[in-house]
Structure formats: structure tokens, C-alpha cells
Coordinates of C-alpha atoms and ligand atoms in Angstrom, one line a residue:
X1 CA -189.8 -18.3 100.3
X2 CA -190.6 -19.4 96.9
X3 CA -192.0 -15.9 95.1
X4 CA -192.9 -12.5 97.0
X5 CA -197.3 -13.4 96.1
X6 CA -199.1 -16.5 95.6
X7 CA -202.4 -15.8 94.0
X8 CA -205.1 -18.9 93.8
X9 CA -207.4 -18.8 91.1
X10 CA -206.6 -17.0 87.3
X11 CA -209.6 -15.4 86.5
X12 CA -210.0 -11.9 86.1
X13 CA -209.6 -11.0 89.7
X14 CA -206.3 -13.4 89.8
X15 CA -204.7 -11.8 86.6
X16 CA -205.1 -8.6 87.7
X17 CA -203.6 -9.3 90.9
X18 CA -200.5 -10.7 89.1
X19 CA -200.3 -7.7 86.5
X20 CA -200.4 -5.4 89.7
X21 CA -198.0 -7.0 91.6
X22 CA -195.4 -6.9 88.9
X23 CA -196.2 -3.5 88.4
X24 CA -194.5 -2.9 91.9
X25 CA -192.3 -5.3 91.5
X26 CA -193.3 -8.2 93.3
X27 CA -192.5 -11.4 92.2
X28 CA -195.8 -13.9 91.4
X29 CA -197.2 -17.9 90.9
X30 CA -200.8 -17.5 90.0
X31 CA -202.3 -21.4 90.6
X32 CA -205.3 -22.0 88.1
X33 CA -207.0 -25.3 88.5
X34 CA -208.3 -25.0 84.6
X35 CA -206.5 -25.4 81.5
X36 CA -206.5 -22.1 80.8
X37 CA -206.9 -18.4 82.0
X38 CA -210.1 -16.6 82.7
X39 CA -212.1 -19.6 81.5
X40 CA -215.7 -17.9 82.9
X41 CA -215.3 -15.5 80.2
X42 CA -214.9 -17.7 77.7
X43 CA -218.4 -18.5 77.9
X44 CA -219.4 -15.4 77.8
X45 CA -220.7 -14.5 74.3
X46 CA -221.6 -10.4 74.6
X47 CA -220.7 -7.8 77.5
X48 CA -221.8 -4.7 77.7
X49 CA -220.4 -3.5 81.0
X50 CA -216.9 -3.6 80.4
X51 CA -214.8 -0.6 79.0
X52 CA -213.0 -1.6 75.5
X53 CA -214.7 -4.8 75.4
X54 CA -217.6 -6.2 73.7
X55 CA -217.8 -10.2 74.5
X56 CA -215.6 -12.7 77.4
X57 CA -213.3 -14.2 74.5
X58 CA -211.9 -11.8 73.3
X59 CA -210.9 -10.4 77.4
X60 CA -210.1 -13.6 77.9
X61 CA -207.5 -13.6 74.8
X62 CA -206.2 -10.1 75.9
X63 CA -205.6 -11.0 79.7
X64 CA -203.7 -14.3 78.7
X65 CA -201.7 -12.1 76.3
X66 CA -201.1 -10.0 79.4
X67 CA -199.5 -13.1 81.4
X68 CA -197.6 -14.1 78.8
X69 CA -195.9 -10.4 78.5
X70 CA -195.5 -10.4 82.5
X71 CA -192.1 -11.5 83.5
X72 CA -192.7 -11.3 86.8
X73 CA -195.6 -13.6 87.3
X74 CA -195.2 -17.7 86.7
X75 CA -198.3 -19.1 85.5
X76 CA -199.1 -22.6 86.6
X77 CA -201.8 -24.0 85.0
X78 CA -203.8 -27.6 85.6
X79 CA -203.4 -26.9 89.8
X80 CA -206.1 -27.0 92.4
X81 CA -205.4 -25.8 95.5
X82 CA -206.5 -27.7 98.4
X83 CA -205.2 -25.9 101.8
X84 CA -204.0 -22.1 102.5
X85 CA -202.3 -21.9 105.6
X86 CA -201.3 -18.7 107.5
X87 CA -198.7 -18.3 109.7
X88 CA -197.0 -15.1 111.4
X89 CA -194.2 -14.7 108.8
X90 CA -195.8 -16.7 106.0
X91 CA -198.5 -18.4 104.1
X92 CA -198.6 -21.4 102.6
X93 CA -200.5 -23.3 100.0
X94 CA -200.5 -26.6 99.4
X95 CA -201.7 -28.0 95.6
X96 CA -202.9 -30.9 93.0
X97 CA -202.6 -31.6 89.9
X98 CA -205.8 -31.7 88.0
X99 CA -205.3 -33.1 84.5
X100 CA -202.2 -33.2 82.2
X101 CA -201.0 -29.1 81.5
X102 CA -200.8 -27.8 78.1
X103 CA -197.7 -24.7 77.9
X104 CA -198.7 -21.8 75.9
X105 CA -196.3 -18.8 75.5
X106 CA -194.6 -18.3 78.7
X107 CA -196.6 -20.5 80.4
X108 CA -194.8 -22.8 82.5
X109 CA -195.3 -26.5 82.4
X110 CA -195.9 -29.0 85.2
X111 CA -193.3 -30.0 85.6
X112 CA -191.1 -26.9 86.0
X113 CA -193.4 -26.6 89.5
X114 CA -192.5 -29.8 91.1
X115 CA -188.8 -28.5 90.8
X116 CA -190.1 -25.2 92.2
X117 CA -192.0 -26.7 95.0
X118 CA -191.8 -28.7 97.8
X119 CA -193.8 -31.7 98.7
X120 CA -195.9 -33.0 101.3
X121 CA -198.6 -36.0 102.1
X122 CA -201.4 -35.1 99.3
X123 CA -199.8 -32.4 97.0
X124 CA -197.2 -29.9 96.7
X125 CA -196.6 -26.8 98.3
X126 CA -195.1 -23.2 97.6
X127 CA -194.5 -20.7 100.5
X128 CA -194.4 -16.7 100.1
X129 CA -195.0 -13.6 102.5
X130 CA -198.8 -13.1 101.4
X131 CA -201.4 -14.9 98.6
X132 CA -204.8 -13.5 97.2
X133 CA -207.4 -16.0 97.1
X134 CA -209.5 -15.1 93.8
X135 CA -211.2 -18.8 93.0
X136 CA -214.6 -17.4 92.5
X137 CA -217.8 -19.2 92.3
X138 CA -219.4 -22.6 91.2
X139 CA -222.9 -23.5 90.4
X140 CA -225.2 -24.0 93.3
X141 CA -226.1 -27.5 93.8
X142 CA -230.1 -27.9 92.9
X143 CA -230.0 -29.9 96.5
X144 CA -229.2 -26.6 97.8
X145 CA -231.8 -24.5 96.8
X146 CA -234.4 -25.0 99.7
X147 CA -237.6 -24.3 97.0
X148 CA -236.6 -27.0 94.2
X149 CA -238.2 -30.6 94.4
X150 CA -238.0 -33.5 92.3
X151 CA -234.0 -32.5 91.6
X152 CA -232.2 -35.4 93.4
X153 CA -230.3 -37.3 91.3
X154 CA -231.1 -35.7 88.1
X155 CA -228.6 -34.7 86.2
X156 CA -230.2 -30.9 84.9
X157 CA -227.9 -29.4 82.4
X158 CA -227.0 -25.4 83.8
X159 CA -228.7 -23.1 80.8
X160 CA -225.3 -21.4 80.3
X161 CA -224.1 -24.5 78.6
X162 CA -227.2 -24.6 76.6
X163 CA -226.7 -25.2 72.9
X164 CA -229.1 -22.0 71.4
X165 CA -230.0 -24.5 68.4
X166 CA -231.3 -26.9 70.8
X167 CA -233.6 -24.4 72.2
X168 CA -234.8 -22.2 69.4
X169 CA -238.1 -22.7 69.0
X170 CA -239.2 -24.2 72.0
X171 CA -239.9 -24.1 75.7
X172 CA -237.7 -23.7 78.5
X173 CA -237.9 -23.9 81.9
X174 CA -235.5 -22.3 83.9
X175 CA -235.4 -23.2 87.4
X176 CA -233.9 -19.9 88.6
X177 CA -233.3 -16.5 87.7
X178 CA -229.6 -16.0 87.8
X179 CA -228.1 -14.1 85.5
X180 CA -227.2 -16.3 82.4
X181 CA -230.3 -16.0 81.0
X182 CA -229.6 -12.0 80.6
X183 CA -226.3 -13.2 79.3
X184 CA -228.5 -15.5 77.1
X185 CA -231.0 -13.4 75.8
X186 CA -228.7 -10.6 74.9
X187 CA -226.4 -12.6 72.9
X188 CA -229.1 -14.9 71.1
X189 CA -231.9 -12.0 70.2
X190 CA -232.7 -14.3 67.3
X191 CA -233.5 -16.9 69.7
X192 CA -237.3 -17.9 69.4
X193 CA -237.1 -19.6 72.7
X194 CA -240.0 -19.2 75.4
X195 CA -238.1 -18.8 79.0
X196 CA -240.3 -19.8 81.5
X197 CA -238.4 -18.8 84.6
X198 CA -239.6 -20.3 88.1
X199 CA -237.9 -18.4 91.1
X200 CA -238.0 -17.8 94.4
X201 CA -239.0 -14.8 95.5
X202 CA -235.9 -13.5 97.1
X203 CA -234.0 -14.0 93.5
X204 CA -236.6 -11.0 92.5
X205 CA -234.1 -8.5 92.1
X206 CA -232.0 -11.0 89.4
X207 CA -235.0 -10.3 86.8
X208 CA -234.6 -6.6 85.7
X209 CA -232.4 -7.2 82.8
X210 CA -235.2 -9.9 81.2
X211 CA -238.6 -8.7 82.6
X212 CA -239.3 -7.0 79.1
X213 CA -238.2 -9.5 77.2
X214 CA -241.3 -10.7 75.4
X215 CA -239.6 -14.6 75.6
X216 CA -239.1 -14.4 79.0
X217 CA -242.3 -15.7 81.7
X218 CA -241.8 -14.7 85.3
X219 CA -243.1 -17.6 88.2
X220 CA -242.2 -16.3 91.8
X221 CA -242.4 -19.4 93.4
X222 CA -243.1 -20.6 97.0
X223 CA -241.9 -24.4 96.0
X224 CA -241.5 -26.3 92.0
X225 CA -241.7 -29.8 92.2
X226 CA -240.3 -31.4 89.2
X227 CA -241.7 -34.2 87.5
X228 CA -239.7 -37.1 86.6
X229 CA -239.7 -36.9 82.8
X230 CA -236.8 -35.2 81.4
X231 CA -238.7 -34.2 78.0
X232 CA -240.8 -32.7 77.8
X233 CA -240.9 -31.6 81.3
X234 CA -243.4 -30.7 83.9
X235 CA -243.6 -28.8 87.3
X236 CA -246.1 -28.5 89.7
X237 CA -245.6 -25.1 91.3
X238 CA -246.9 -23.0 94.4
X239 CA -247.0 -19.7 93.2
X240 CA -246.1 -17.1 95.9
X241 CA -249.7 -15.9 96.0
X242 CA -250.6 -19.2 96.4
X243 CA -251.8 -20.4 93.5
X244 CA -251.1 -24.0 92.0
X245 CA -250.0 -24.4 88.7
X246 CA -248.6 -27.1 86.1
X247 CA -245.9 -25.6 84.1
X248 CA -244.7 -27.8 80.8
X249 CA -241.7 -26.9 78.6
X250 CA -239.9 -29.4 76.2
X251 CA -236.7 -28.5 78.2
X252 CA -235.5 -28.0 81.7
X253 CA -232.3 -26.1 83.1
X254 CA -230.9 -25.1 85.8
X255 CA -229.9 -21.3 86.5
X256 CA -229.9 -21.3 90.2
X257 CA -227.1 -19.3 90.6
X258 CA -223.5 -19.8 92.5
X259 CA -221.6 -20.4 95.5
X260 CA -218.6 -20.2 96.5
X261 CA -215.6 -22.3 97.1
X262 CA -212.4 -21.5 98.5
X263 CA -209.4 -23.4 99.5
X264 CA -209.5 -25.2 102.8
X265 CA -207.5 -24.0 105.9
X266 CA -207.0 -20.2 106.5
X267 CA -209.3 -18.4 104.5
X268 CA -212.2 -17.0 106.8
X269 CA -215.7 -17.5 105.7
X270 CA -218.4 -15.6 106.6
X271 CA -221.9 -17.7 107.6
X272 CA -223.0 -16.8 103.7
X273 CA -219.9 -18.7 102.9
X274 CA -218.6 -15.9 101.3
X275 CA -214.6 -14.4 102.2
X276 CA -214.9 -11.0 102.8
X277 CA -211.6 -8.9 102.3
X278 CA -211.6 -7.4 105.5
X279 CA -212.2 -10.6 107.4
X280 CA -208.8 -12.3 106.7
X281 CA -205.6 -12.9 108.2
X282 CA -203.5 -10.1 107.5
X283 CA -201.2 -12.4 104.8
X284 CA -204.5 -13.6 103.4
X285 CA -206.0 -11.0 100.6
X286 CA -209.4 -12.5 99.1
X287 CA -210.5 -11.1 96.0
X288 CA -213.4 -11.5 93.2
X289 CA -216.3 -12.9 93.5
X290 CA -215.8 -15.1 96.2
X291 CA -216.0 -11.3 98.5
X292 CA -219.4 -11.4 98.5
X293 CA -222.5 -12.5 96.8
X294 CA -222.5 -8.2 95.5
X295 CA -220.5 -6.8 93.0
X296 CA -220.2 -10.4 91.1
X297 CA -218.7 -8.4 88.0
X298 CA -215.4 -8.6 85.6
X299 CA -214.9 -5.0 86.6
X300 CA -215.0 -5.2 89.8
X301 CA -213.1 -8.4 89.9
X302 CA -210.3 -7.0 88.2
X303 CA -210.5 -3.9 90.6
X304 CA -210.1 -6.2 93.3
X305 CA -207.6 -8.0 92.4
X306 CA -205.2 -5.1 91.9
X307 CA -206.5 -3.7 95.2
X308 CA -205.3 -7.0 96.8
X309 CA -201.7 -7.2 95.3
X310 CA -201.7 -4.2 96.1
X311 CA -202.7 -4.1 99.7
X312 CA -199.9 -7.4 99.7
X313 CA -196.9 -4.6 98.6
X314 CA -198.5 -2.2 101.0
X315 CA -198.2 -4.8 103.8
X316 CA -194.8 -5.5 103.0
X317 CA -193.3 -1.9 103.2
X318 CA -195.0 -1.9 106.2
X319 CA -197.5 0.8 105.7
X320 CA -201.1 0.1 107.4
X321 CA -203.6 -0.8 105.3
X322 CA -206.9 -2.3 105.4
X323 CA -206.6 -5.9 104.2
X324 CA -207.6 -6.1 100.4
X325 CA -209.7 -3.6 100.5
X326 CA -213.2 -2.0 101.7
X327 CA -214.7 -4.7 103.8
X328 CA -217.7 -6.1 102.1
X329 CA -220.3 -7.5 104.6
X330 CA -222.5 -9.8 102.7
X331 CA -225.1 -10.8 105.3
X332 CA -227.5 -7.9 104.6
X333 CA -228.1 -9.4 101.2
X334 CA -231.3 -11.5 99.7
X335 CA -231.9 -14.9 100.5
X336 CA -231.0 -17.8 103.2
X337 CA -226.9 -18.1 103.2
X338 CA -225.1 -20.2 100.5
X339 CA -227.9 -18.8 97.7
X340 CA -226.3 -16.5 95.7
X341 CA -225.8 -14.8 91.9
X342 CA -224.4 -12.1 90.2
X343 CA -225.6 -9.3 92.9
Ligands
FAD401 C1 -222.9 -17.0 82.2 C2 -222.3 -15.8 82.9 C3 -222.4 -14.6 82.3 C4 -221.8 -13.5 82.9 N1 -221.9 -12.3 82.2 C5 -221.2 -11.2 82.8 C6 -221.3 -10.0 82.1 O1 -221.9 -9.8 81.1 N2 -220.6 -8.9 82.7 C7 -219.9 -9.1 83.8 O2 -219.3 -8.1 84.3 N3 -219.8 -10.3 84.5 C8 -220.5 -11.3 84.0 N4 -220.4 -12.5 84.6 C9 -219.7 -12.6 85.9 C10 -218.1 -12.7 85.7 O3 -217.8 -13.8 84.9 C11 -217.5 -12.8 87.1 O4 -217.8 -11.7 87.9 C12 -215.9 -12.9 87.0 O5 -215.5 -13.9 86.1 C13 -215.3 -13.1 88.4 O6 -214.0 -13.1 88.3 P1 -213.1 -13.9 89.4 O7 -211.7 -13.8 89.0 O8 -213.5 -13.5 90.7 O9 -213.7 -15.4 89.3 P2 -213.6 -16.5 88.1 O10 -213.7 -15.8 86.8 O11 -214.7 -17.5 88.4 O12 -212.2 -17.1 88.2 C14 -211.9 -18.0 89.3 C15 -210.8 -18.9 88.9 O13 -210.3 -19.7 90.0 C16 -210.1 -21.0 89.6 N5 -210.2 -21.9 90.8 C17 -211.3 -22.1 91.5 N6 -210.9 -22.9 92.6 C18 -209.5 -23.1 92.5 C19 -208.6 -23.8 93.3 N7 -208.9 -24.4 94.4 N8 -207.3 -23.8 92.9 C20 -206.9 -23.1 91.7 N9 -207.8 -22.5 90.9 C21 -209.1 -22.4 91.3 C22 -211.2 -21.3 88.6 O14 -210.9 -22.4 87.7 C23 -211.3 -20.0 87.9 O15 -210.6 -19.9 86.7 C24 -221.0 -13.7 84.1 C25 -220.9 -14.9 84.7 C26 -221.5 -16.0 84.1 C27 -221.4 -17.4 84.7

């Protein structure tokens, strides 16, 4: 075996898992596909639901700080993971390289893991008694989302990405009601931005945090069609009272939400596409977002993770445990499978 944990994916679900497991003792390779860790939170400019915290940089600053410090845990940066496989007395996972690795601090360069590893047809591969799976989600595919017209083959920018001085000032439509705009509109209150937000009904329960804000419009949807110029932009909509309306903005993005994306091979899926905890092979620990389409939080994520390293030293004293945690059924949730957001 090549280390006593693999963990896939070095957000805040992965790092805590590797933090844990050293805590116990148990020797780590955390396999980030990025250039660096906890990259989600480096676009996060204010949180307010994190204890000693105030914005994702900074947490992402302090968790790398963390790896560096932990002996125990060999941080391989620049990696995708392509395949888990489980096995009776092991798992398996079988990587990539993604683009040319930077070291920082005790990070370990690339090519200290092709020394570590050994190879096979289409990447490398490590071997150890148990892996968490933590890889979180990506942005769901405007093809996906069963209400939006007009999408193919545009290339919509996502509204996290949006430069504020690019919108101050005018109007934006936002196909979706994910939660970046929150993120947004609490970290730009100078923003004189009009948000007019088109979303499906089921994606109701995504608008608390920016109902009241007096820049933000509400459209619950049946069906946008977009029209084909990019600026300024206009959408033919079906309200879901049935109404017909032409929305214009100068802008358009997309905030449709996220789905998730694990590995191939061993990793169970549930129909949402999700990997609930309690659905895995008993060497497979899933962790994070990709759980479920609920709890889609830092908090939670890094609770998760240290449940799953955990539940991984557990399993390997033999104890019983329930794999990774509480099982998290994500099928009584809003919306058709594969649509999701920060629940
Ligand atoms: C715009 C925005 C604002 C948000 N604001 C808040 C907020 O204010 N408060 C809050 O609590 N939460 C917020 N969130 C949610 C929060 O970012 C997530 O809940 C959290 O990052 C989940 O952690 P994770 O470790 O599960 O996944 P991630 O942080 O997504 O980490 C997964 C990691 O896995 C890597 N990876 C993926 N696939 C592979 C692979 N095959 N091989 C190797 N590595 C892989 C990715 O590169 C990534 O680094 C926000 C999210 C967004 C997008």
C-alpha cells in the first residue's frame, strides 16, 4: 500500500479529512486537480456562516497553512482523478496530470509522485486500505436545465466570475437563482446593479437571502427563451402564472446552480447523481458537497470530511461504523435529478 488514506479532491471537505487523519495517525495523499487548495473559497469574497472567519481567502490561506504544518499528509497538487476502484482489501485510484505543478511549502512536486506511484494505460495509480472522495461540484451545464432556451452554443459567462465594475450600473439577467448572487450582493452592497433573476419554480427556496434586496427582480419561470444577441440581451419568458413577458438587461449570466462530478469506477451514485455517504463500499468514504444537493456549506464540508477519515481509522481498528457518516438521502429534495445548488 502506498499511504494508510487517499483522499480525492482538496477542498475544504478534503483538508479536513487529511488534518483528521493525521490527528490519529494515519498516514495521507490528498489528490487536488487545481493548482492550489480550497480554490472555491478563493472566490468567495464575504462569509458570514463560518466561525472565526469573515471571507473564503483568507480560510483558504489558513487551511493551506494547515497542510503545510501536517506531516502526515502529502499534498499532490495539478492531479485529476479519473477511476476509484474498490476491492476487498483495497482501493485504488488511478490519476492525471492536469497542467505543470507549482511546490509551495511542503508541498510536493510532480514529480516526487511518479516515484511514489505506479503506472498504468492512461495515468498513474496509488493504492491504500480506504479513500474519501470529496471532489465537490461544477457548474450545471445551461443544456441541462430543462426550462432554459436559446443557450446552445452560447458561451454565458457564470455571474460568480462577474467583474462588479462591469455590472455596476446596469442590468443583469440572471438565468437562475443559485446562490452566488447572495454571495454577490452581500459582498458588493455598493453595487448599483439591477438583478433580474429568471428561475424555475422549484429553485424557489434559493431566493430567501435576496428577496429584499431592492436590486434584486424575482421571474418564476415556466420556460426563458433567450434571444440571440449577447448585449444587450433579451428573453421571452412564460411566467409560471402564465403570463408572457420580454425581459431586457445589457447583461446575461448564468447562475444555474451545480452538479456533481466524481471519479469514475467505484463510487455509487444515487439517480440525483449525488454519492451519498452511506451508499458506498465500505473502503469508499464520500464527503462534501458531492453527499447531497443539502448541506452544500464550508461547515458542513469540513465536518464531513473529518467524519470520513475518521469513519476510515474506525474501519481500520475494526470497530463498526456507519460508512462516513449519517446517510443523506437526496431524492426528497426540489427539482428533476442532476439540478442542484447550495441546499
Ligand atoms: C460563489 C459561491 C459562494 C459560496 N458562498 C458560500 C458561503 O458564503 N458560505 C458557505 O458556507 N458556503 C459557500 N459556498 C459553498 C462552499 O464553497 C462549498 O460548500 C464548499 O467549498 C464545499 O467544499 P468541498 O470540499 O465539498 O468541495 P470543493 O470546495 O468544491 O472542493 C472540491 C475539490 O475537488 C477538486 N476536484 C474535483 N474533481 C477532482 C478530481 N477528479 N480529481 C482531483 N481533484 C478534483 C476540485 O478542484 C476542488 O478543489 C459558496 C459556493 C460558491 C460557488
Amino acid at each position: 500500500m502506498d499511504t494508510d488514506l487517499l483522499i480525492v479532491g482538496g477542498g475544504p471537505a478534503g483538508c479536513a479529512a487529511a488534518v483528521m487523519a493525521a490527528s490519529v495517525g494515519m498516514r495521507s495523499v490528498l489528490i487536488e486537480s487545481g493548482d492550489s487548495l480550497c480554490g472555491a473559497l478563493r472566490r468567495i469574497p464575504v462569509v458570514r456562516n463560518v466561525l472565526t472567519v469573515a471571507n473564503g481567502p483568507d480560510l483558504a490561506a489558513a487551511i493551506e497553512a494547515d497542510l503545510e504544518r501536517c506531516d502526515l499528509c502529502r499534498v499532490e497538487l495539478g492531479r485529476r482523478a479519473t477511476l476509484v476502484d474498490a476491492f476487498d482489501d483495497r482501493v485504488e485510484v488511478t490519476f492525471e496530470p492536469v497542467e505543470p505543478v507549482v511546490a509551495t511549502g511542503s508541498v510536493v512536486a510532480t514529480g516526487s509522485m511518479e516515484a511514489a506511484s505506479s503506472h498504468r494505460p492512461g495515468g498513474s495509480r496509488l493504492t491504500a486500505p480506504y479513500v474519501v472522495v470529496a471532489t465537490g461540484v461544477g457548474p450545471l451545464a445551461p443544456e441541462d436545465a430543462g426550462w432554459l432556451g436559446g443557450v446552445a452554443g452560447r458561451a454565458l459567462p457564470q455571474l460568480w466570475e462577474a467583474d462588479p465594475a462591469a455590472i455596476d450600473d446596469r442590468t443583469v439577467l440572471v438565468l437562475g437563482a443559485d446562490r452566488p448572487l447572495g454571495t454577490v450582493a452581500r459582498a458588493h452592497p455598493e453595487l448599483r446593479a439591477r438583478f433580474v433573476v429568471a428561475h424555475p419554480p422549484e429553485d424557489a427556496y434559493k431566493t430567501e437571502e435576496i428577496r429584499r434586496d431592492p436590486r434584486v427582480g424575482l421571474v418564476a419561470v415556466r420556460r426563458l427563451e433567450l434571444g440571440p444577441a449577447s448585449a444587450p440581451v433579451t428573453a421571452e419568458v412564460e411566467t409560471v402564472e402564465g403570463e408572457r413577458r420580454t425581459l431586457t438587461a445589457d447583461l446575461a449570466f448564468l447562475n444555474l446552480g451545480s452538479a456533481p462530478a466524481p471519479p469514475a469506477g467505484a463510487v455509487a451514485t444515487a439517480p440525483s447523481g449525488y454519492c451519498p455517504p452511506g451508499s458506498q463500499h465500505p473502503r469508499v468514504f464520500t464527503a462534501g458537497d458531492l453527499r447531497s444537493v443539502r448541506f452544500q456549506r464550508i461547515a458542513t464540508a469540513m465536518g464531513s470530511g473529518g467524519e470520513a477519515a475518521l469513519g476510515a481509522y474506525y474501519a481500520s481498528r475494526g470497530l463498526p461504523t456507519e460508512t462516513g457518516g449519517p446517510t443523506l438521502t437526496d431524492d426528497v429534495g426540489v427539482g428533476p435529478p442532476g439540478r442542484t445548488g447550495g441546499g
